[in-house]
Coordinates of N, CA and C in Angstrom, one line a residue:
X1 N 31.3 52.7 69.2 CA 30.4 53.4 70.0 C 29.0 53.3 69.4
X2 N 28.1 53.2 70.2 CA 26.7 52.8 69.9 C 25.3 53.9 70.1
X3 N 24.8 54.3 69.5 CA 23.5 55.3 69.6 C 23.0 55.2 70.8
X4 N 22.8 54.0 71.6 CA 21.7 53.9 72.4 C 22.3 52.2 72.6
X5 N 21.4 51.9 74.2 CA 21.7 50.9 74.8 C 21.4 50.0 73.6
X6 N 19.9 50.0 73.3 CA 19.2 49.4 72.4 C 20.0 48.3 71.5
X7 N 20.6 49.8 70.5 CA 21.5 49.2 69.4 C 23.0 48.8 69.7
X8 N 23.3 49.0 71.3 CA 24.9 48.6 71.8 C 24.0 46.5 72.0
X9 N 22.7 46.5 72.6 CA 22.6 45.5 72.9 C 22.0 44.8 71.7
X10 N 21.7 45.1 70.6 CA 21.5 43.9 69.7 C 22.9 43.9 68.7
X11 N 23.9 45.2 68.9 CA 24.7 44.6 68.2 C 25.9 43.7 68.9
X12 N 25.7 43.7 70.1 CA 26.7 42.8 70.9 C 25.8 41.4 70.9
X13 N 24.7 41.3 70.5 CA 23.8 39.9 70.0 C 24.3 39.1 68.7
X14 N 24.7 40.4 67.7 CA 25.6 39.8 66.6 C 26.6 39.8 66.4
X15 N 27.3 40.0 67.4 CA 28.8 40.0 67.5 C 29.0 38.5 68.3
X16 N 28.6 37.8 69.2 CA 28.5 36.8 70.1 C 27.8 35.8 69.2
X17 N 26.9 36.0 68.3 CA 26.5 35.0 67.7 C 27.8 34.7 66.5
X18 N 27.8 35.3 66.2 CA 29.7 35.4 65.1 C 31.0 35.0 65.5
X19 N 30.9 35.2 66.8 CA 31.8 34.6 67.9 C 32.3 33.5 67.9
X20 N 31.1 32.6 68.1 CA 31.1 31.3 68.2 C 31.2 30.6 66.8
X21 N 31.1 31.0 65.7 CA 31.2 30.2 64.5 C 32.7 29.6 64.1
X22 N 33.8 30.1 64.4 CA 34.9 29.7 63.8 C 35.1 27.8 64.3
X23 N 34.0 27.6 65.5 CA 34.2 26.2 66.2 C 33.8 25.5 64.6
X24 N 32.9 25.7 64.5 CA 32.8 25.2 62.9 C 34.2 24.4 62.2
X25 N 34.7 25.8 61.6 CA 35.8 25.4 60.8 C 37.1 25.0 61.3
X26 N 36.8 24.6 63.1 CA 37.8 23.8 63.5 C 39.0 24.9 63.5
X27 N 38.6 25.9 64.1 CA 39.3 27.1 64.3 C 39.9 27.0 66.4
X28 N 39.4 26.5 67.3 CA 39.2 25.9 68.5 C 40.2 26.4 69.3
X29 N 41.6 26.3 68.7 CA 42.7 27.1 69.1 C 42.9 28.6 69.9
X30 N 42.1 29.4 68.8 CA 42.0 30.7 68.6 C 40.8 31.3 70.2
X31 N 40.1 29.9 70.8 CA 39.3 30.3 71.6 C 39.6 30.1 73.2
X32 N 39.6 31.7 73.8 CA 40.1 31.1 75.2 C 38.6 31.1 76.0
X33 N 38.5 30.5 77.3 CA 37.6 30.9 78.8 C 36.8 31.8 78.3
X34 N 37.5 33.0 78.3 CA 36.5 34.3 78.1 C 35.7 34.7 77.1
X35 N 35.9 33.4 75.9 CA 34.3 33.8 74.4 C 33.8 33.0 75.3
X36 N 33.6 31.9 76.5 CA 32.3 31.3 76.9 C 31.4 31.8 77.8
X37 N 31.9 32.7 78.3 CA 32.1 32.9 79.8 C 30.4 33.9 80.0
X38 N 30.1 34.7 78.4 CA 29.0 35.4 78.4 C 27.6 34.4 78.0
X39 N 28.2 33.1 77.4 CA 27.3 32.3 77.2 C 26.6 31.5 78.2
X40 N 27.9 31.2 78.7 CA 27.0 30.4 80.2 C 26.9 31.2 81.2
X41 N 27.1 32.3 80.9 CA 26.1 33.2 82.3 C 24.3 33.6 81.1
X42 N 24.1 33.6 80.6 CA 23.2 33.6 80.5 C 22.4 32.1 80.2
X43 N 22.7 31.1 79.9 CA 22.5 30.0 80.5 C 22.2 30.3 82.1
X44 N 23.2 30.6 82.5 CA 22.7 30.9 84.3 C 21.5 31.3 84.2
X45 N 21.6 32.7 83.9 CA 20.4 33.5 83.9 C 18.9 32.8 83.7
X46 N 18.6 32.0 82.6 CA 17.7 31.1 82.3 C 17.1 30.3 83.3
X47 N 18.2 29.3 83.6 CA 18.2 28.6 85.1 C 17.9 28.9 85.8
X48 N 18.8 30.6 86.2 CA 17.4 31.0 87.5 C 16.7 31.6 87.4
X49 N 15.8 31.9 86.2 CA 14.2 32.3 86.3 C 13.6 31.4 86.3
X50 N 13.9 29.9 85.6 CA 13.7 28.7 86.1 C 13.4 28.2 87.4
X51 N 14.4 28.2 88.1 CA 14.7 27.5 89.3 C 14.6 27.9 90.1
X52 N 14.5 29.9 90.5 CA 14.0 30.1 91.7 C 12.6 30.2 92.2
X53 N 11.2 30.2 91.2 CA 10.3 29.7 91.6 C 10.1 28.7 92.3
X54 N 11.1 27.8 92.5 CA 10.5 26.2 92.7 C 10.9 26.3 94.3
X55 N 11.5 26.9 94.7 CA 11.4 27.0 95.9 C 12.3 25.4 96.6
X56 N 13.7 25.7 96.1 CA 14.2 24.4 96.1 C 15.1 24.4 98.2
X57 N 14.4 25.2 98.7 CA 14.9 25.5 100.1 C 16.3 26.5 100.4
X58 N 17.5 25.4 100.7 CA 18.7 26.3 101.1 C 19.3 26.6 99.1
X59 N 18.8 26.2 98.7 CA 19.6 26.6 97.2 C 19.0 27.8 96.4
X60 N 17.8 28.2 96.9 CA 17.4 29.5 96.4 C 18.2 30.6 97.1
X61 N 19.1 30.7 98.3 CA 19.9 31.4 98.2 C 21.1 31.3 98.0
X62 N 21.7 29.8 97.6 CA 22.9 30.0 96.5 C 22.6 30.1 95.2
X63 N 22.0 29.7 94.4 CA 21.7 30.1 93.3 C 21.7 31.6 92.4
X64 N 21.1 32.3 93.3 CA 21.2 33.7 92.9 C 22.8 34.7 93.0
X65 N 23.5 33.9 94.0 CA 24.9 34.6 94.4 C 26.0 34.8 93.3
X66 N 26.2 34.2 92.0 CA 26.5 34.6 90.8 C 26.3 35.8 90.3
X67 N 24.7 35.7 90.4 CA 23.9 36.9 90.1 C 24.4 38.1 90.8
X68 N 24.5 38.3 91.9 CA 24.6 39.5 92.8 C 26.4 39.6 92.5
X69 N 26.5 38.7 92.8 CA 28.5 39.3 92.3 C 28.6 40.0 90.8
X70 N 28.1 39.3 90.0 CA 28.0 40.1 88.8 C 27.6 41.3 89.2
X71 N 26.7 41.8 89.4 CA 26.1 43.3 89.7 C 27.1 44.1 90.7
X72 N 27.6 43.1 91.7 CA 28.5 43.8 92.5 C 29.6 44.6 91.4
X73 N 30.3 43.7 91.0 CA 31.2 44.1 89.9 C 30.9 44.6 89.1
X74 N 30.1 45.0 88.3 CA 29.9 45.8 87.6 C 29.3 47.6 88.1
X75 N 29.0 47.1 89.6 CA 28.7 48.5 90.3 C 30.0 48.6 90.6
X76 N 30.8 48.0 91.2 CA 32.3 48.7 91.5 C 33.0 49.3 90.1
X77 N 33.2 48.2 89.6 CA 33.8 48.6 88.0 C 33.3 50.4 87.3
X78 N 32.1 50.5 87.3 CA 31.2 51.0 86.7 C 31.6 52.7 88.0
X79 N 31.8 52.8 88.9 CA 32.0 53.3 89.7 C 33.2 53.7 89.9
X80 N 34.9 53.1 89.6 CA 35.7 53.6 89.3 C 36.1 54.2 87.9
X81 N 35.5 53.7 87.1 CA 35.3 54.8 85.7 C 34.5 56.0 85.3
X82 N 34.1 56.1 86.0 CA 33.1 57.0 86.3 C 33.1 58.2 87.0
X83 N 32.9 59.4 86.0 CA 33.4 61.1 86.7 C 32.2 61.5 87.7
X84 N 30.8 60.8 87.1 CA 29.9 61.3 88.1 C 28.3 60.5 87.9
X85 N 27.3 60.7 88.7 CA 26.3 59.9 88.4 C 25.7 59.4 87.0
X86 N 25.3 60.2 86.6 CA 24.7 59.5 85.4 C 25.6 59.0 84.4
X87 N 26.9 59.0 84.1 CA 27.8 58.3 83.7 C 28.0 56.9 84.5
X88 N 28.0 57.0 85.9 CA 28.1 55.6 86.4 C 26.9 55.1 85.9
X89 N 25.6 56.0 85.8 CA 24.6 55.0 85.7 C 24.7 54.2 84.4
X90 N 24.6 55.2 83.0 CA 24.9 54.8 82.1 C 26.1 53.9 81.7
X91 N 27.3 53.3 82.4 CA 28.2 52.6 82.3 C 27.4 51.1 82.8
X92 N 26.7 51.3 84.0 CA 26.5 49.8 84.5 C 25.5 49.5 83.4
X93 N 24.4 50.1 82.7 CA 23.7 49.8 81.8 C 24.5 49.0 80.8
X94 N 25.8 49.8 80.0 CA 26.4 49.5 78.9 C 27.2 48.2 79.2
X95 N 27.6 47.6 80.5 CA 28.0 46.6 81.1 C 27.1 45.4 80.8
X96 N 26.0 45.9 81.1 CA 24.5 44.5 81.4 C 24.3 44.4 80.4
X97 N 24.1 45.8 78.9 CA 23.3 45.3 77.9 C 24.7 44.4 77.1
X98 N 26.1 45.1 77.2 CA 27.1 44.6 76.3 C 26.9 43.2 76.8
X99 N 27.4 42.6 78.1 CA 27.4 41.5 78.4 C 26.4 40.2 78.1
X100 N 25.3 40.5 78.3 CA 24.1 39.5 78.5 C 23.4 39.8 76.6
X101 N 23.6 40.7 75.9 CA 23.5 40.5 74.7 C 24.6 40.0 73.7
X102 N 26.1 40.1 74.3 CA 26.8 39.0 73.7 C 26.7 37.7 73.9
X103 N 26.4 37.4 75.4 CA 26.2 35.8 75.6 C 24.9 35.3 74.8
X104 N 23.7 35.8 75.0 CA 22.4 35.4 74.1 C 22.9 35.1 73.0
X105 N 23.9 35.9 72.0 CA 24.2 35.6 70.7 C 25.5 34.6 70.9
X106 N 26.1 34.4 71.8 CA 27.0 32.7 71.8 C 26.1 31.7 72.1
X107 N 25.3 32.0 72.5 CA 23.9 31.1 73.4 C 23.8 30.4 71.6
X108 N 22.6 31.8 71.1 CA 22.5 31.3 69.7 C 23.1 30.6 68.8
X109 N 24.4 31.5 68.2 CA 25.2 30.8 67.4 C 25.7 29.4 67.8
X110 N 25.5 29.0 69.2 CA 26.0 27.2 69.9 C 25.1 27.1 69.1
X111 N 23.7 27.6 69.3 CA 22.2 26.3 68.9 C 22.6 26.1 67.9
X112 N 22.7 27.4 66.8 CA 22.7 26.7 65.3 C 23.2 26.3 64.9
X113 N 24.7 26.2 65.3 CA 26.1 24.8 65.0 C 25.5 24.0 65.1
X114 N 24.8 23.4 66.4 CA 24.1 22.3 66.8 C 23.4 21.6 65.7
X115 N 22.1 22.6 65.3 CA 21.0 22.5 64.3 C 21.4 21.9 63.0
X116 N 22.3 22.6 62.8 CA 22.4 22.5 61.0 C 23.9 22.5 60.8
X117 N 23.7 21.7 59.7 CA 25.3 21.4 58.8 C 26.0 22.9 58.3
X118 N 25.0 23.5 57.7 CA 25.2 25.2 57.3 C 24.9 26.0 58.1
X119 N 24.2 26.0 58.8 CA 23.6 27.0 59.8 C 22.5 28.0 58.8
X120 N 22.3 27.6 57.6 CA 21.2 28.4 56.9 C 19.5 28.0 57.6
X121 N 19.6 26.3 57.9 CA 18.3 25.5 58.2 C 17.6 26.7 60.1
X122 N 19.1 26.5 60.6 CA 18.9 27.7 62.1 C 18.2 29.3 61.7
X123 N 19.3 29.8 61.1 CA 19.7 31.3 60.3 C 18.5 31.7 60.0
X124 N 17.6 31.1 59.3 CA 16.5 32.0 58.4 C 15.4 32.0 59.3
X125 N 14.3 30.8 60.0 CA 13.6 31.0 60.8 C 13.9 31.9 62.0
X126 N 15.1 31.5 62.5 CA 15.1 32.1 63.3 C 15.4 33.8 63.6
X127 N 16.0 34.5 62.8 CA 16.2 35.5 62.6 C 15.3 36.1 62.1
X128 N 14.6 35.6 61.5 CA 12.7 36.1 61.3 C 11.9 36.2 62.8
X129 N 12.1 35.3 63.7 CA 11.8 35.3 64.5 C 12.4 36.7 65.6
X130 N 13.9 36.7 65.9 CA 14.5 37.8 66.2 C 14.0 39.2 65.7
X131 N 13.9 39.3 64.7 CA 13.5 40.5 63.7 C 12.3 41.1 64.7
X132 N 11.1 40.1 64.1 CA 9.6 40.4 64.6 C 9.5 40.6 66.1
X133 N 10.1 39.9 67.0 CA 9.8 40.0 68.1 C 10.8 41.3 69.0
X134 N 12.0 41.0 68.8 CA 13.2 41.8 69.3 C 13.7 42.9 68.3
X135 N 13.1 42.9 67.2 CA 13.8 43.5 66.3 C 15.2 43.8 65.7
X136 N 15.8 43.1 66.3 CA 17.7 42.6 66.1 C 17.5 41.7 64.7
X137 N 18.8 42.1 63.8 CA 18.7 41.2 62.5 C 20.2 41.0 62.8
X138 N 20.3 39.2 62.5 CA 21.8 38.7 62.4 C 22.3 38.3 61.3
X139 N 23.2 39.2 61.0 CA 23.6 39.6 59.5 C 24.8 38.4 59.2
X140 N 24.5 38.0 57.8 CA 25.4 36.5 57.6 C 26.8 37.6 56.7
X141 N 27.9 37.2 57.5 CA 29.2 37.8 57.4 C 29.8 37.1 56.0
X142 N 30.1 38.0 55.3 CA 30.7 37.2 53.3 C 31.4 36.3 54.1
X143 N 32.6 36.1 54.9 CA 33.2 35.1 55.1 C 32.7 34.1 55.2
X144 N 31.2 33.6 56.0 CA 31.1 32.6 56.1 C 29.8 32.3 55.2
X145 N 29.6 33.1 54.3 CA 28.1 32.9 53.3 C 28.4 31.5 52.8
X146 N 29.6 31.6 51.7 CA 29.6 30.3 51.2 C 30.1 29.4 51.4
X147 N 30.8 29.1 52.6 CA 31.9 28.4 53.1 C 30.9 26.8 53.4
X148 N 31.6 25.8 53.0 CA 31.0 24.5 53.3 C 32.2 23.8 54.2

């Protein structure tokens, strides 16, 4: 349980960024559908702040339909758990921030596999960068400090 959306959403940024590391050590087994599934929806998301400016004709209203089913579902969902309004509201919040701040942090932790052999060359700029702007810090877990 988390203080505030805030800190539910930057700690579900380092939880998703952590997520993704065991592909490293050839762990691949252990991963089903559902660690990717927050990544490439925000991948989506990107795409279509991307792509629906362009005004691509009949595909600016497929494109967004992902989008709205998610929200549908999370208003239905968020709506059966829920004793009364501001609890439902507060649940669809804790849906959007939990969700779309774990995928940003699988988003991440992909890049820096990508980046670097250690992920320290990724890790330090960029978390400097997180810090200052978002103020989220991605804390390097003992398990994987020294691991080569």
């Amino acid at each position: 349980v988390r203080s505030s959306f805030k800190s539910l959403f930057f700690h579900s940024i380092n939880n998703g960024y952590w997520a993704i590391w065991p592909i490293k050590y050839k762990l691949i087994k252990i991963f089903k559908l559902r660690h990717f599934i927050p990544g490439f929806f925000v991948i989506y998301l990107f795409s279509l702040i991307i792509l629906f400016p362009l005004n691509i004709g009949f595909l600016n209203y497929l494109i967004p339909i992902p989008f709205f089913l998610y929200l549908l579902i999370c208003f239905l969902e968020s709506l059966k758990i829920s004793e009364n309004f501001l609890k439902f509201f507060y649940t669809i919040i804790g849906f959007i921030s939990l969700h779309i701040g774990y995928g940003f942090g699988s988003f991440l932790g992909f890049i820096s596999l990508l980046t670097s052999d250690s992920g320290d060359y990724f890790y330090i700029p960029f978390s400097k960068l997180l810090k200052k702007f978002l103020g989220v810090t991605i804390t390097i877990r003992s398990e994987f400090r020294n691991k080569k």
